[in-house]
């Protein structure tokens, strides 16, 4: 039997980041069912930092995370976490109302004329696209550096990461949670459920009513086209979220932005979904596909209201939810971890969260009880 202060289930970006903070004052063990941390959603992300992505509470977490990304603590990583990219939302004539709504709800946005779009996107098909909006401050995130930085920070604080640990039982007795995996048994007064697509399954194992978290498959691919892709090209997105693309070397990283309900699993790409996004993009950009270099899929897991679930389970002492990050977990990781750590330790929210008017109650599992 291995005892610790806190057991974190899941070593993706959510589990790694909160473990890094909590291990400053607590003993922490991180358990992951896979052979390496971040195998599922974290390792398959498009990795864009955009302050205009998601519902208002998500955008607030993103804004609160920018300072960490822009000025990373000394020793966290060897290179900057953000690289300039820019983000352009594109619209056809029939999508203009949606584009105008987006412009009104966002920050730091610039409307682009057709001439300006053509200047930035020489392959643009202007017979289909009539307008665009630029978020110049949007940036690429080095997901691996971020994730490894948190894991390294946790390790330096004394936390232990144990992989190939499939949870088989989770029970509470007295003041202690007892957790069994197919490798060992563990005890702690506090369990943090950061199990991603499996978070509801972990709750059910503990005798707790599930939240109603739903994983959705999202497909991605890297495709070579007949013309060279400018590595400095902006991240492009259809305003109705029917596709996105960005440079990947001299190729394009692209996605049909599909949301296909799925059970928790090791998701894989369907050739039809890859073909469909190639077709959509060739209607917007004057390009012809040469070959698909690689394709994959990941699971984006949402709560019913599409807001994160962060907080203590009201029906079970010492069970803490950190789940439902959907497609926003990477860009909000610093603020989400700070929010979770402050709740776990019963401390006031850090100033950088308070100045964004974040209300912890917006994320509480109480809203589903």
mmCIF file of C-alpha atoms in Angstrom:
data_model
loop_
_atom_site.group_PDB
_atom_site.id
_atom_site.type_symbol
_atom_site.label_atom_id
_atom_site.label_comp_id
_atom_site.label_asym_id
_atom_site.label_seq_id
_atom_site.Cartn_x
_atom_site.Cartn_y
_atom_site.Cartn_z
ATOM 1 C CA UNK A 1 0.000 0.000 0.000
ATOM 2 C CA UNK A 2 1.418 3.353 -1.075
ATOM 3 C CA UNK A 3 0.193 6.417 0.822
ATOM 4 C CA UNK A 4 0.255 10.043 -0.269
ATOM 5 C CA UNK A 5 -1.554 13.335 0.349
ATOM 6 C CA UNK A 6 -3.105 13.573 -3.120
ATOM 7 C CA UNK A 7 -3.745 11.081 -5.907
ATOM 8 C CA UNK A 8 -4.142 12.640 -9.357
ATOM 9 C CA UNK A 9 -5.804 10.354 -11.908
ATOM 10 C CA UNK A 10 -4.637 11.344 -15.373
ATOM 11 C CA UNK A 11 -1.295 12.746 -16.527
ATOM 12 C CA UNK A 12 -2.532 14.886 -19.408
ATOM 13 C CA UNK A 13 -2.205 18.653 -19.269
ATOM 14 C CA UNK A 14 -4.883 19.003 -16.559
ATOM 15 C CA UNK A 15 -3.392 16.440 -14.197
ATOM 16 C CA UNK A 16 0.203 17.487 -14.841
ATOM 17 C CA UNK A 17 -0.434 21.196 -14.278
ATOM 18 C CA UNK A 18 -2.402 20.856 -11.049
ATOM 19 C CA UNK A 19 0.108 18.312 -9.720
ATOM 20 C CA UNK A 20 2.923 20.768 -10.405
ATOM 21 C CA UNK A 21 1.262 23.391 -8.203
ATOM 22 C CA UNK A 22 0.002 21.145 -5.412
ATOM 23 C CA UNK A 23 3.302 19.293 -5.065
ATOM 24 C CA UNK A 24 4.867 22.504 -3.775
ATOM 25 C CA UNK A 25 3.249 21.803 -0.390
ATOM 26 C CA UNK A 26 1.749 18.284 -0.632
ATOM 27 C CA UNK A 27 2.944 14.803 -1.506
ATOM 28 C CA UNK A 28 1.419 13.893 -4.873
ATOM 29 C CA UNK A 29 1.231 10.753 -7.003
ATOM 30 C CA UNK A 30 0.031 11.020 -10.614
ATOM 31 C CA UNK A 31 -1.427 7.866 -12.131
ATOM 32 C CA UNK A 32 -1.932 7.343 -15.852
ATOM 33 C CA UNK A 33 -3.307 4.279 -17.599
ATOM 34 C CA UNK A 34 -1.107 4.674 -20.669
ATOM 35 C CA UNK A 35 2.577 3.974 -21.134
ATOM 36 C CA UNK A 36 3.350 7.685 -21.372
ATOM 37 C CA UNK A 37 1.758 10.885 -20.150
ATOM 38 C CA UNK A 38 -0.398 12.877 -22.572
ATOM 39 C CA UNK A 39 -1.039 9.997 -24.961
ATOM 40 C CA UNK A 40 -4.663 10.918 -25.678
ATOM 41 C CA UNK A 41 -6.062 14.462 -26.019
ATOM 42 C CA UNK A 42 -3.035 16.470 -24.833
ATOM 43 C CA UNK A 43 -0.724 14.905 -27.387
ATOM 44 C CA UNK A 44 -3.130 15.415 -30.294
ATOM 45 C CA UNK A 45 -3.972 19.108 -29.948
ATOM 46 C CA UNK A 46 -3.915 21.807 -32.642
ATOM 47 C CA UNK A 47 -2.248 24.030 -30.044
ATOM 48 C CA UNK A 48 -3.542 27.548 -30.704
ATOM 49 C CA UNK A 49 -3.696 30.295 -28.090
ATOM 50 C CA UNK A 50 -6.714 32.492 -28.840
ATOM 51 C CA UNK A 51 -8.467 34.798 -26.400
ATOM 52 C CA UNK A 52 -11.604 34.720 -28.570
ATOM 53 C CA UNK A 53 -12.247 30.987 -28.421
ATOM 54 C CA UNK A 54 -14.956 29.458 -26.249
ATOM 55 C CA UNK A 55 -17.669 30.720 -23.914
ATOM 56 C CA UNK A 56 -17.008 33.774 -21.690
ATOM 57 C CA UNK A 57 -15.748 31.759 -18.666
ATOM 58 C CA UNK A 58 -13.323 29.907 -20.948
ATOM 59 C CA UNK A 59 -12.099 33.151 -22.492
ATOM 60 C CA UNK A 60 -11.496 34.539 -18.994
ATOM 61 C CA UNK A 61 -9.318 31.526 -18.136
ATOM 62 C CA UNK A 62 -7.416 32.011 -21.382
ATOM 63 C CA UNK A 63 -6.762 35.693 -20.654
ATOM 64 C CA UNK A 64 -5.615 34.785 -17.147
ATOM 65 C CA UNK A 65 -3.170 32.282 -18.676
ATOM 66 C CA UNK A 66 -1.483 34.666 -21.112
ATOM 67 C CA UNK A 67 1.033 36.061 -18.608
ATOM 68 C CA UNK A 68 2.345 32.561 -17.870
ATOM 69 C CA UNK A 69 2.756 31.777 -21.560
ATOM 70 C CA UNK A 70 4.354 35.138 -22.331
ATOM 71 C CA UNK A 71 6.748 35.157 -19.363
ATOM 72 C CA UNK A 72 7.322 31.543 -18.373
ATOM 73 C CA UNK A 73 8.926 30.994 -14.949
ATOM 74 C CA UNK A 74 12.680 30.468 -14.997
ATOM 75 C CA UNK A 75 13.647 26.848 -15.578
ATOM 76 C CA UNK A 76 10.201 25.763 -16.743
ATOM 77 C CA UNK A 77 11.278 25.186 -20.339
ATOM 78 C CA UNK A 78 14.197 25.932 -22.638
ATOM 79 C CA UNK A 79 12.375 27.948 -25.310
ATOM 80 C CA UNK A 80 9.308 30.232 -25.527
ATOM 81 C CA UNK A 81 5.945 28.503 -25.222
ATOM 82 C CA UNK A 82 4.283 30.838 -27.730
ATOM 83 C CA UNK A 83 5.241 31.572 -31.326
ATOM 84 C CA UNK A 84 3.542 34.287 -33.426
ATOM 85 C CA UNK A 85 0.844 32.935 -35.707
ATOM 86 C CA UNK A 86 -2.315 35.037 -35.931
ATOM 87 C CA UNK A 87 -5.805 33.659 -36.431
ATOM 88 C CA UNK A 88 -8.144 34.540 -39.309
ATOM 89 C CA UNK A 89 -11.842 33.717 -39.278
ATOM 90 C CA UNK A 90 -13.135 33.461 -42.852
ATOM 91 C CA UNK A 91 -16.698 33.816 -44.115
ATOM 92 C CA UNK A 92 -18.715 33.320 -47.274
ATOM 93 C CA UNK A 93 -21.508 35.768 -48.109
ATOM 94 C CA UNK A 94 -24.076 33.576 -46.338
ATOM 95 C CA UNK A 95 -21.914 33.540 -43.176
ATOM 96 C CA UNK A 96 -21.531 37.292 -42.737
ATOM 97 C CA UNK A 97 -24.028 37.596 -39.889
ATOM 98 C CA UNK A 98 -22.087 35.007 -37.889
ATOM 99 C CA UNK A 99 -18.804 36.795 -38.621
ATOM 100 C CA UNK A 100 -20.227 40.138 -37.497
ATOM 101 C CA UNK A 101 -21.502 38.581 -34.259
ATOM 102 C CA UNK A 102 -18.039 37.172 -33.623
ATOM 103 C CA UNK A 103 -16.468 40.582 -34.238
ATOM 104 C CA UNK A 104 -18.750 42.206 -31.649
ATOM 105 C CA UNK A 105 -18.056 39.574 -28.989
ATOM 106 C CA UNK A 106 -14.277 39.443 -29.361
ATOM 107 C CA UNK A 107 -11.208 41.406 -28.321
ATOM 108 C CA UNK A 108 -8.237 42.593 -30.328
ATOM 109 C CA UNK A 109 -9.880 41.838 -33.657
ATOM 110 C CA UNK A 110 -9.286 43.515 -37.015
ATOM 111 C CA UNK A 111 -11.595 43.317 -40.013
ATOM 112 C CA UNK A 112 -9.774 42.457 -43.236
ATOM 113 C CA UNK A 113 -10.787 43.578 -46.689
ATOM 114 C CA UNK A 114 -10.610 41.205 -49.621
ATOM 115 C CA UNK A 115 -7.428 42.959 -50.749
ATOM 116 C CA UNK A 116 -5.876 42.482 -47.309
ATOM 117 C CA UNK A 117 -6.936 38.835 -47.270
ATOM 118 C CA UNK A 118 -5.416 38.255 -50.693
ATOM 119 C CA UNK A 119 -2.198 39.906 -49.582
ATOM 120 C CA UNK A 120 -1.923 37.493 -46.648
ATOM 121 C CA UNK A 121 -3.389 34.480 -48.445
ATOM 122 C CA UNK A 122 -2.224 34.405 -52.074
ATOM 123 C CA UNK A 123 -4.053 31.118 -52.751
ATOM 124 C CA UNK A 124 -7.397 32.449 -51.490
ATOM 125 C CA UNK A 125 -10.427 31.718 -53.674
ATOM 126 C CA UNK A 126 -12.307 35.018 -53.522
ATOM 127 C CA UNK A 127 -15.310 33.603 -55.356
ATOM 128 C CA UNK A 128 -16.154 31.747 -52.125
ATOM 129 C CA UNK A 129 -14.709 33.972 -49.378
ATOM 130 C CA UNK A 130 -15.897 37.573 -48.974
ATOM 131 C CA UNK A 131 -14.567 38.676 -45.568
ATOM 132 C CA UNK A 132 -12.258 37.834 -42.713
ATOM 133 C CA UNK A 133 -11.365 38.888 -39.188
ATOM 134 C CA UNK A 134 -7.829 38.732 -37.815
ATOM 135 C CA UNK A 135 -6.778 38.105 -34.227
ATOM 136 C CA UNK A 136 -3.150 39.118 -34.631
ATOM 137 C CA UNK A 137 -2.167 38.184 -31.069
ATOM 138 C CA UNK A 138 -3.171 34.527 -31.462
ATOM 139 C CA UNK A 139 -0.166 32.230 -31.242
ATOM 140 C CA UNK A 140 1.029 28.668 -31.608
ATOM 141 C CA UNK A 141 1.593 26.807 -28.334
ATOM 142 C CA UNK A 142 4.473 24.384 -27.864
ATOM 143 C CA UNK A 143 2.281 21.729 -26.259
ATOM 144 C CA UNK A 144 5.075 19.279 -25.560
ATOM 145 C CA UNK A 145 7.218 21.921 -23.855
ATOM 146 C CA UNK A 146 4.242 23.042 -21.743
ATOM 147 C CA UNK A 147 3.282 19.509 -20.735
ATOM 148 C CA UNK A 148 6.851 18.385 -20.042
ATOM 149 C CA UNK A 149 7.489 21.596 -18.109
ATOM 150 C CA UNK A 150 4.635 20.838 -15.732
ATOM 151 C CA UNK A 151 5.702 17.208 -15.320
ATOM 152 C CA UNK A 152 9.291 18.283 -14.650
ATOM 153 C CA UNK A 153 8.117 20.880 -12.131
ATOM 154 C CA UNK A 154 6.011 18.254 -10.357
ATOM 155 C CA UNK A 155 8.945 15.827 -10.289
ATOM 156 C CA UNK A 156 11.299 18.486 -8.924
ATOM 157 C CA UNK A 157 8.771 19.111 -6.156
ATOM 158 C CA UNK A 158 8.832 15.423 -5.240
ATOM 159 C CA UNK A 159 5.710 14.222 -7.067
ATOM 160 C CA UNK A 160 5.759 10.764 -8.648
ATOM 161 C CA UNK A 161 4.395 9.922 -12.102
ATOM 162 C CA UNK A 162 3.368 6.281 -12.495
ATOM 163 C CA UNK A 163 2.259 5.115 -15.948
ATOM 164 C CA UNK A 164 0.587 1.878 -17.062
ATOM 165 C CA UNK A 165 -1.705 2.219 -14.039
ATOM 166 C CA UNK A 166 -5.239 1.226 -15.007
ATOM 167 C CA UNK A 167 -7.605 2.089 -12.136
ATOM 168 C CA UNK A 168 -9.700 -0.941 -11.178
ATOM 169 C CA UNK A 169 -11.295 0.156 -7.879
ATOM 170 C CA UNK A 170 -11.857 3.373 -5.944
ATOM 171 C CA UNK A 171 -13.455 3.354 -2.486
ATOM 172 C CA UNK A 172 -13.822 5.789 0.410
ATOM 173 C CA UNK A 173 -13.738 4.723 4.049
ATOM 174 C CA UNK A 174 -13.393 6.918 7.108
ATOM 175 C CA UNK A 175 -11.264 9.764 5.823
ATOM 176 C CA UNK A 176 -9.276 7.904 3.184
ATOM 177 C CA UNK A 177 -9.685 7.007 -0.465
ATOM 178 C CA UNK A 178 -8.321 3.588 -1.408
ATOM 179 C CA UNK A 179 -7.448 3.196 -5.064
ATOM 180 C CA UNK A 180 -6.426 -0.008 -6.791
ATOM 181 C CA UNK A 181 -4.764 -0.332 -10.173
ATOM 182 C CA UNK A 182 -3.709 -3.449 -11.999
ATOM 183 C CA UNK A 183 -0.223 -2.806 -10.563
ATOM 184 C CA UNK A 184 -0.632 -1.586 -6.980
ATOM 185 C CA UNK A 185 -2.828 -0.094 -4.256
ATOM 186 C CA UNK A 186 -2.781 3.522 -3.086
ATOM 187 C CA UNK A 187 -4.337 5.600 -0.325
ATOM 188 C CA UNK A 188 -4.902 9.338 0.019
ATOM 189 C CA UNK A 189 -7.433 11.655 1.671
ATOM 190 C CA UNK A 190 -7.890 13.458 -1.655
ATOM 191 C CA UNK A 191 -8.390 12.206 -5.210
ATOM 192 C CA UNK A 192 -8.291 14.562 -8.205
ATOM 193 C CA UNK A 193 -10.216 13.210 -11.173
ATOM 194 C CA UNK A 194 -8.321 14.531 -14.206
ATOM 195 C CA UNK A 195 -9.024 11.459 -16.310
ATOM 196 C CA UNK A 196 -10.223 13.288 -19.430
ATOM 197 C CA UNK A 197 -12.639 11.198 -21.485
ATOM 198 C CA UNK A 198 -12.673 8.618 -18.679
ATOM 199 C CA UNK A 199 -13.589 11.070 -15.880
ATOM 200 C CA UNK A 200 -17.218 9.928 -15.614
ATOM 201 C CA UNK A 201 -16.060 6.296 -15.574
ATOM 202 C CA UNK A 202 -13.775 7.071 -12.631
ATOM 203 C CA UNK A 203 -16.663 8.750 -10.815
ATOM 204 C CA UNK A 204 -18.935 5.745 -11.325
ATOM 205 C CA UNK A 205 -16.190 3.471 -10.018
ATOM 206 C CA UNK A 206 -16.154 5.607 -6.861
ATOM 207 C CA UNK A 207 -19.938 5.324 -6.475
ATOM 208 C CA UNK A 208 -20.458 8.932 -7.571
ATOM 209 C CA UNK A 209 -23.129 10.074 -10.002
ATOM 210 C CA UNK A 210 -21.525 10.967 -13.341
ATOM 211 C CA UNK A 211 -21.640 14.550 -14.594
ATOM 212 C CA UNK A 212 -22.755 13.613 -18.097
ATOM 213 C CA UNK A 213 -19.386 14.259 -19.712
ATOM 214 C CA UNK A 214 -19.406 13.403 -23.412
ATOM 215 C CA UNK A 215 -16.272 12.698 -25.443
ATOM 216 C CA UNK A 216 -16.369 13.792 -29.084
ATOM 217 C CA UNK A 217 -13.939 12.601 -31.725
ATOM 218 C CA UNK A 218 -12.041 15.226 -33.685
ATOM 219 C CA UNK A 219 -10.038 14.326 -36.782
ATOM 220 C CA UNK A 220 -6.796 15.933 -37.935
ATOM 221 C CA UNK A 221 -4.304 15.341 -40.721
ATOM 222 C CA UNK A 222 -1.148 16.729 -42.269
ATOM 223 C CA UNK A 223 -1.494 17.007 -46.045
ATOM 224 C CA UNK A 224 0.945 17.913 -48.797
ATOM 225 C CA UNK A 225 -0.479 20.143 -51.545
ATOM 226 C CA UNK A 226 0.744 21.035 -55.010
ATOM 227 C CA UNK A 227 1.998 24.477 -53.980
ATOM 228 C CA UNK A 228 4.375 25.406 -51.166
ATOM 229 C CA UNK A 229 2.765 26.634 -47.964
ATOM 230 C CA UNK A 230 4.200 29.755 -46.363
ATOM 231 C CA UNK A 231 5.314 28.747 -42.868
ATOM 232 C CA UNK A 232 4.202 32.157 -41.618
ATOM 233 C CA UNK A 233 0.634 31.754 -42.878
ATOM 234 C CA UNK A 234 -2.082 32.495 -40.331
ATOM 235 C CA UNK A 235 -4.210 29.854 -38.678
ATOM 236 C CA UNK A 236 -7.383 29.828 -40.809
ATOM 237 C CA UNK A 237 -10.827 28.904 -39.554
ATOM 238 C CA UNK A 238 -14.267 28.722 -41.108
ATOM 239 C CA UNK A 239 -16.557 30.914 -38.997
ATOM 240 C CA UNK A 240 -19.084 28.063 -38.778
ATOM 241 C CA UNK A 241 -16.289 25.715 -37.654
ATOM 242 C CA UNK A 242 -16.515 23.376 -40.627
ATOM 243 C CA UNK A 243 -12.724 23.295 -41.088
ATOM 244 C CA UNK A 244 -9.472 24.832 -39.977
ATOM 245 C CA UNK A 245 -5.889 24.692 -41.210
ATOM 246 C CA UNK A 246 -2.447 25.996 -40.374
ATOM 247 C CA UNK A 247 1.089 25.451 -41.699
ATOM 248 C CA UNK A 248 2.959 22.329 -40.663
ATOM 249 C CA UNK A 249 6.366 22.722 -42.253
ATOM 250 C CA UNK A 250 5.660 23.065 -45.976
ATOM 251 C CA UNK A 251 2.369 21.175 -45.578
ATOM 252 C CA UNK A 252 -1.000 21.977 -44.012
ATOM 253 C CA UNK A 253 -2.265 20.715 -40.673
ATOM 254 C CA UNK A 254 -6.037 20.551 -41.107
ATOM 255 C CA UNK A 255 -9.239 19.366 -39.462
ATOM 256 C CA UNK A 256 -12.923 19.119 -40.439
ATOM 257 C CA UNK A 257 -13.709 20.283 -36.876
ATOM 258 C CA UNK A 258 -15.897 17.219 -36.545
ATOM 259 C CA UNK A 259 -17.665 16.372 -33.305
ATOM 260 C CA UNK A 260 -18.645 12.723 -33.341
ATOM 261 C CA UNK A 261 -19.951 11.402 -30.031
ATOM 262 C CA UNK A 262 -17.757 8.562 -28.855
ATOM 263 C CA UNK A 263 -17.202 6.373 -25.835
ATOM 264 C CA UNK A 264 -13.829 6.854 -24.130
ATOM 265 C CA UNK A 265 -11.319 5.146 -26.426
ATOM 266 C CA UNK A 266 -8.089 5.411 -28.369
ATOM 267 C CA UNK A 267 -9.602 7.454 -31.197
ATOM 268 C CA UNK A 268 -8.531 7.031 -34.811
ATOM 269 C CA UNK A 269 -9.065 8.988 -38.024
ATOM 270 C CA UNK A 270 -11.579 7.921 -40.650
ATOM 271 C CA UNK A 271 -10.369 8.344 -44.243
ATOM 272 C CA UNK A 272 -13.752 9.809 -45.224
ATOM 273 C CA UNK A 273 -13.409 12.615 -42.662
ATOM 274 C CA UNK A 274 -9.917 13.422 -43.908
ATOM 275 C CA UNK A 275 -11.131 13.490 -47.517
ATOM 276 C CA UNK A 276 -14.040 15.758 -46.581
ATOM 277 C CA UNK A 277 -11.855 18.435 -45.016
ATOM 278 C CA UNK A 278 -9.448 18.356 -47.958
ATOM 279 C CA UNK A 279 -12.401 19.018 -50.252
ATOM 280 C CA UNK A 280 -13.656 21.903 -48.098
ATOM 281 C CA UNK A 281 -10.261 23.568 -47.956
ATOM 282 C CA UNK A 282 -9.701 23.305 -51.710
ATOM 283 C CA UNK A 283 -12.907 25.320 -52.158
ATOM 284 C CA UNK A 284 -11.316 28.106 -50.115
ATOM 285 C CA UNK A 285 -7.674 27.855 -51.149
ATOM 286 C CA UNK A 286 -6.549 27.248 -54.724
ATOM 287 C CA UNK A 287 -4.634 24.080 -53.879
ATOM 288 C CA UNK A 288 -4.668 20.457 -54.999
ATOM 289 C CA UNK A 289 -3.796 17.640 -52.608
ATOM 290 C CA UNK A 290 -0.744 15.495 -53.361
ATOM 291 C CA UNK A 291 -0.831 13.074 -50.453
ATOM 292 C CA UNK A 292 -1.870 12.673 -46.830
ATOM 293 C CA UNK A 293 1.318 12.584 -44.783
ATOM 294 C CA UNK A 294 -0.385 11.520 -41.546
ATOM 295 C CA UNK A 295 -3.798 11.488 -39.890
ATOM 296 C CA UNK A 296 -5.121 10.899 -36.395
ATOM 297 C CA UNK A 297 -7.999 11.710 -34.073
ATOM 298 C CA UNK A 298 -8.414 12.756 -30.473
ATOM 299 C CA UNK A 299 -11.265 13.049 -27.992
ATOM 300 C CA UNK A 300 -12.518 16.418 -26.777
ATOM 301 C CA UNK A 301 -14.671 15.910 -23.689
ATOM 302 C CA UNK A 302 -17.388 18.381 -22.704
ATOM 303 C CA UNK A 303 -19.779 18.818 -19.810
ATOM 304 C CA UNK A 304 -23.431 19.321 -20.837
ATOM 305 C CA UNK A 305 -23.028 23.131 -20.716
ATOM 306 C CA UNK A 306 -19.546 23.058 -22.287
ATOM 307 C CA UNK A 307 -17.929 24.730 -19.272
ATOM 308 C CA UNK A 308 -15.124 23.045 -17.326
ATOM 309 C CA UNK A 309 -15.925 21.038 -14.211
ATOM 310 C CA UNK A 310 -13.543 22.159 -11.460
ATOM 311 C CA UNK A 311 -14.320 21.623 -7.799
ATOM 312 C CA UNK A 312 -15.177 19.222 -5.014
ATOM 313 C CA UNK A 313 -17.924 16.672 -5.533
ATOM 314 C CA UNK A 314 -20.673 17.658 -3.052
ATOM 315 C CA UNK A 315 -21.749 14.046 -2.511
ATOM 316 C CA UNK A 316 -18.296 12.626 -1.725
ATOM 317 C CA UNK A 317 -15.656 13.970 0.645
ATOM 318 C CA UNK A 318 -12.222 14.409 -0.868
ATOM 319 C CA UNK A 319 -13.198 13.786 -4.506
ATOM 320 C CA UNK A 320 -12.220 16.684 -6.764
ATOM 321 C CA UNK A 321 -13.252 17.130 -10.391
ATOM 322 C CA UNK A 322 -10.881 18.609 -12.988
ATOM 323 C CA UNK A 323 -12.543 17.603 -16.237
ATOM 324 C CA UNK A 324 -14.542 18.647 -19.290
ATOM 325 C CA UNK A 325 -11.895 20.898 -20.819
ATOM 326 C CA UNK A 326 -13.120 20.178 -24.353
ATOM 327 C CA UNK A 327 -10.808 21.830 -26.854
ATOM 328 C CA UNK A 328 -9.572 24.520 -24.468
ATOM 329 C CA UNK A 329 -7.423 22.593 -21.996
ATOM 330 C CA UNK A 330 -4.019 23.553 -23.382
ATOM 331 C CA UNK A 331 -4.490 27.319 -23.679
ATOM 332 C CA UNK A 332 -6.195 27.569 -20.272
ATOM 333 C CA UNK A 333 -3.881 25.177 -18.407
ATOM 334 C CA UNK A 334 -2.033 27.760 -16.274
ATOM 335 C CA UNK A 335 -5.199 29.451 -15.020
ATOM 336 C CA UNK A 336 -7.187 26.211 -14.698
ATOM 337 C CA UNK A 337 -4.435 24.698 -12.566
ATOM 338 C CA UNK A 338 -4.280 27.821 -10.394
ATOM 339 C CA UNK A 339 -8.065 27.731 -9.956
ATOM 340 C CA UNK A 340 -8.032 24.046 -9.039
ATOM 341 C CA UNK A 341 -5.090 24.370 -6.651
ATOM 342 C CA UNK A 342 -6.662 27.296 -4.808
ATOM 343 C CA UNK A 343 -9.896 25.324 -4.341
ATOM 344 C CA UNK A 344 -8.079 22.183 -3.194
ATOM 345 C CA UNK A 345 -6.039 24.165 -0.659
ATOM 346 C CA UNK A 346 -9.027 26.307 0.380
ATOM 347 C CA UNK A 347 -7.187 29.491 -0.540
ATOM 348 C CA UNK A 348 -8.339 32.716 -2.163
ATOM 349 C CA UNK A 349 -8.159 32.874 -5.929
ATOM 350 C CA UNK A 350 -4.865 34.311 -7.187
ATOM 351 C CA UNK A 351 -4.974 37.938 -8.288
ATOM 352 C CA UNK A 352 -4.533 37.126 -11.983
ATOM 353 C CA UNK A 353 -7.766 35.116 -11.815
ATOM 354 C CA UNK A 354 -9.670 37.693 -9.782
ATOM 355 C CA UNK A 355 -8.794 40.490 -12.202
ATOM 356 C CA UNK A 356 -10.602 38.524 -14.934
ATOM 357 C CA UNK A 357 -13.701 38.427 -12.689
ATOM 358 C CA UNK A 358 -13.550 34.646 -12.542
ATOM 359 C CA UNK A 359 -16.210 33.056 -10.383
ATOM 360 C CA UNK A 360 -15.226 29.589 -9.160
ATOM 361 C CA UNK A 361 -18.910 28.745 -8.871
ATOM 362 C CA UNK A 362 -19.227 28.840 -12.667
ATOM 363 C CA UNK A 363 -17.053 25.730 -12.825
ATOM 364 C CA UNK A 364 -18.359 23.869 -9.778
ATOM 365 C CA UNK A 365 -19.861 20.371 -10.161
ATOM 366 C CA UNK A 366 -22.654 21.663 -7.895
ATOM 367 C CA UNK A 367 -24.410 22.976 -11.009
ATOM 368 C CA UNK A 368 -25.136 19.392 -12.050
ATOM 369 C CA UNK A 369 -26.376 18.230 -8.639
#
